[in-house]
Amino acid sequence: MSNIENNPAVGKSWDEVERELFTPEEIAESDLRVALIGEIIKARHEKGISQKKLEEMSGVKQPVIARMERGSTSPQLDTVLKVLNSLGKTLAVVPLEQNSTK
């Protein structure tokens, strides 16, 4: 650990605070949500399309796409699927990787 991490005046790291406030299941769910939205944003950028264009392609209103990308809403599964389909993507149900560091 660095001197900053050992300094009591600095306080706790986000990881320490997160572990105190949330259950492992809540943290895992949040991580999955962040990863999914990150992949949607990445796919939209890779295709070089705007949120407005994605609205035209998916039928999902641009403000909904913006809120989804900001993480200020929890979209319905059908909304996510419409957006993913328009980006040439889909969801897959796969086993979670076991991460021994968490």
PDB file of C-alpha atoms in Angstrom, residues 1-87:
ATOM      1  CA  MET A   1       0.000   0.000   0.000  1.00  0.00           C
ATOM      2  CA  SER A   2       1.139   3.509  -0.666  1.00  0.00           C
ATOM      3  CA  ASN A   3       1.541   6.153   2.031  1.00  0.00           C
ATOM      4  CA  ILE A   4      -1.707   7.781   0.903  1.00  0.00           C
ATOM      5  CA  GLU A   5      -3.626   4.553   1.454  1.00  0.00           C
ATOM      6  CA  ASN A   6      -2.119   4.196   4.946  1.00  0.00           C
ATOM      7  CA  ASN A   7      -2.870   7.791   5.911  1.00  0.00           C
ATOM      8  CA  PRO A   8      -5.919   7.927   8.242  1.00  0.00           C
ATOM      9  CA  ALA A   9      -6.574  11.544   7.226  1.00  0.00           C
ATOM     10  CA  VAL A  10      -7.393  10.405   3.683  1.00  0.00           C
ATOM     11  CA  GLY A  11     -10.170   8.073   4.775  1.00  0.00           C
ATOM     12  CA  LYS A  12     -11.308   4.814   3.312  1.00  0.00           C
ATOM     13  CA  SER A  13     -10.976   3.709  -0.287  1.00  0.00           C
ATOM     14  CA  TRP A  14     -14.117   3.373  -2.387  1.00  0.00           C
ATOM     15  CA  ASP A  15     -13.693  -0.412  -2.355  1.00  0.00           C
ATOM     16  CA  GLU A  16     -13.767  -0.422   1.457  1.00  0.00           C
ATOM     17  CA  VAL A  17     -16.815   1.844   1.596  1.00  0.00           C
ATOM     18  CA  GLU A  18     -18.569  -0.193  -1.110  1.00  0.00           C
ATOM     19  CA  ARG A  19     -18.014  -3.431   0.824  1.00  0.00           C
ATOM     20  CA  GLU A  20     -19.480  -1.813   3.969  1.00  0.00           C
ATOM     21  CA  LEU A  21     -22.578  -0.428   2.238  1.00  0.00           C
ATOM     22  CA  PHE A  22     -23.508  -3.173  -0.226  1.00  0.00           C
ATOM     23  CA  THR A  23     -23.804  -6.928  -0.202  1.00  0.00           C
ATOM     24  CA  PRO A  24     -21.597  -8.940  -2.555  1.00  0.00           C
ATOM     25  CA  GLU A  25     -24.716  -9.691  -4.615  1.00  0.00           C
ATOM     26  CA  GLU A  26     -25.560  -5.988  -4.960  1.00  0.00           C
ATOM     27  CA  ILE A  27     -21.994  -5.212  -6.008  1.00  0.00           C
ATOM     28  CA  ALA A  28     -22.036  -8.031  -8.577  1.00  0.00           C
ATOM     29  CA  GLU A  29     -25.378  -6.831  -9.973  1.00  0.00           C
ATOM     30  CA  SER A  30     -24.072  -3.281 -10.274  1.00  0.00           C
ATOM     31  CA  ASP A  31     -20.898  -4.489 -11.979  1.00  0.00           C
ATOM     32  CA  LEU A  32     -22.962  -6.455 -14.511  1.00  0.00           C
ATOM     33  CA  ARG A  33     -25.204  -3.439 -15.203  1.00  0.00           C
ATOM     34  CA  VAL A  34     -22.169  -1.197 -15.729  1.00  0.00           C
ATOM     35  CA  ALA A  35     -20.567  -3.756 -18.046  1.00  0.00           C
ATOM     36  CA  LEU A  36     -23.751  -4.134 -20.124  1.00  0.00           C
ATOM     37  CA  ILE A  37     -24.286  -0.398 -20.525  1.00  0.00           C
ATOM     38  CA  GLY A  38     -20.592   0.025 -21.297  1.00  0.00           C
ATOM     39  CA  GLU A  39     -20.895  -2.521 -24.107  1.00  0.00           C
ATOM     40  CA  ILE A  40     -23.967  -0.741 -25.509  1.00  0.00           C
ATOM     41  CA  ILE A  41     -22.127   2.590 -25.529  1.00  0.00           C
ATOM     42  CA  LYS A  42     -19.039   0.977 -27.072  1.00  0.00           C
ATOM     43  CA  ALA A  43     -21.111  -0.690 -29.814  1.00  0.00           C
ATOM     44  CA  ARG A  44     -22.893   2.585 -30.634  1.00  0.00           C
ATOM     45  CA  HIS A  45     -19.582   4.443 -30.846  1.00  0.00           C
ATOM     46  CA  GLU A  46     -18.002   1.702 -32.970  1.00  0.00           C
ATOM     47  CA  LYS A  47     -20.873   2.047 -35.441  1.00  0.00           C
ATOM     48  CA  GLY A  48     -20.468   5.825 -35.343  1.00  0.00           C
ATOM     49  CA  ILE A  49     -24.133   6.496 -34.689  1.00  0.00           C
ATOM     50  CA  SER A  50     -25.769   9.083 -32.485  1.00  0.00           C
ATOM     51  CA  GLN A  51     -28.371   8.393 -29.852  1.00  0.00           C
ATOM     52  CA  LYS A  52     -30.917   9.991 -32.199  1.00  0.00           C
ATOM     53  CA  LYS A  53     -29.953   7.581 -34.996  1.00  0.00           C
ATOM     54  CA  LEU A  54     -30.194   4.677 -32.545  1.00  0.00           C
ATOM     55  CA  GLU A  55     -33.700   5.893 -31.696  1.00  0.00           C
ATOM     56  CA  GLU A  56     -34.627   5.659 -35.379  1.00  0.00           C
ATOM     57  CA  MET A  57     -33.110   2.193 -35.673  1.00  0.00           C
ATOM     58  CA  SER A  58     -34.526   0.721 -32.453  1.00  0.00           C
ATOM     59  CA  GLY A  59     -37.754   2.599 -31.777  1.00  0.00           C
ATOM     60  CA  VAL A  60     -36.454   3.443 -28.293  1.00  0.00           C
ATOM     61  CA  LYS A  61     -36.728   7.179 -27.661  1.00  0.00           C
ATOM     62  CA  GLN A  62     -33.443   9.108 -27.508  1.00  0.00           C
ATOM     63  CA  PRO A  63     -34.051  10.427 -23.962  1.00  0.00           C
ATOM     64  CA  VAL A  64     -34.504   6.821 -22.786  1.00  0.00           C
ATOM     65  CA  ILE A  65     -31.230   5.859 -24.483  1.00  0.00           C
ATOM     66  CA  ALA A  66     -29.494   8.828 -22.835  1.00  0.00           C
ATOM     67  CA  ARG A  67     -30.821   7.904 -19.380  1.00  0.00           C
ATOM     68  CA  MET A  68     -29.836   4.292 -19.946  1.00  0.00           C
ATOM     69  CA  GLU A  69     -26.291   5.282 -20.987  1.00  0.00           C
ATOM     70  CA  ARG A  70     -25.952   7.623 -17.980  1.00  0.00           C
ATOM     71  CA  GLY A  71     -27.109   4.858 -15.667  1.00  0.00           C
ATOM     72  CA  SER A  72     -29.923   6.991 -14.290  1.00  0.00           C
ATOM     73  CA  THR A  73     -32.558   4.403 -15.138  1.00  0.00           C
ATOM     74  CA  SER A  74     -32.940   0.651 -15.043  1.00  0.00           C
ATOM     75  CA  PRO A  75     -34.367  -0.143 -18.467  1.00  0.00           C
ATOM     76  CA  GLN A  76     -36.773  -2.967 -19.083  1.00  0.00           C
ATOM     77  CA  LEU A  77     -35.302  -6.068 -20.697  1.00  0.00           C
ATOM     78  CA  ASP A  78     -37.290  -5.519 -23.911  1.00  0.00           C
ATOM     79  CA  THR A  79     -35.799  -2.008 -24.196  1.00  0.00           C
ATOM     80  CA  VAL A  80     -32.273  -3.359 -23.804  1.00  0.00           C
ATOM     81  CA  LEU A  81     -32.964  -6.074 -26.369  1.00  0.00           C
ATOM     82  CA  LYS A  82     -34.334  -3.551 -28.909  1.00  0.00           C
ATOM     83  CA  VAL A  83     -31.226  -1.408 -28.545  1.00  0.00           C
ATOM     84  CA  LEU A  84     -28.865  -4.379 -28.704  1.00  0.00           C
ATOM     85  CA  ASN A  85     -30.598  -5.830 -31.752  1.00  0.00           C
ATOM     86  CA  SER A  86     -30.297  -2.518 -33.575  1.00  0.00           C
ATOM     87  CA  LEU A  87     -26.576  -2.523 -32.806  1.00  0.00           C
TER      88      LEU A  87
END
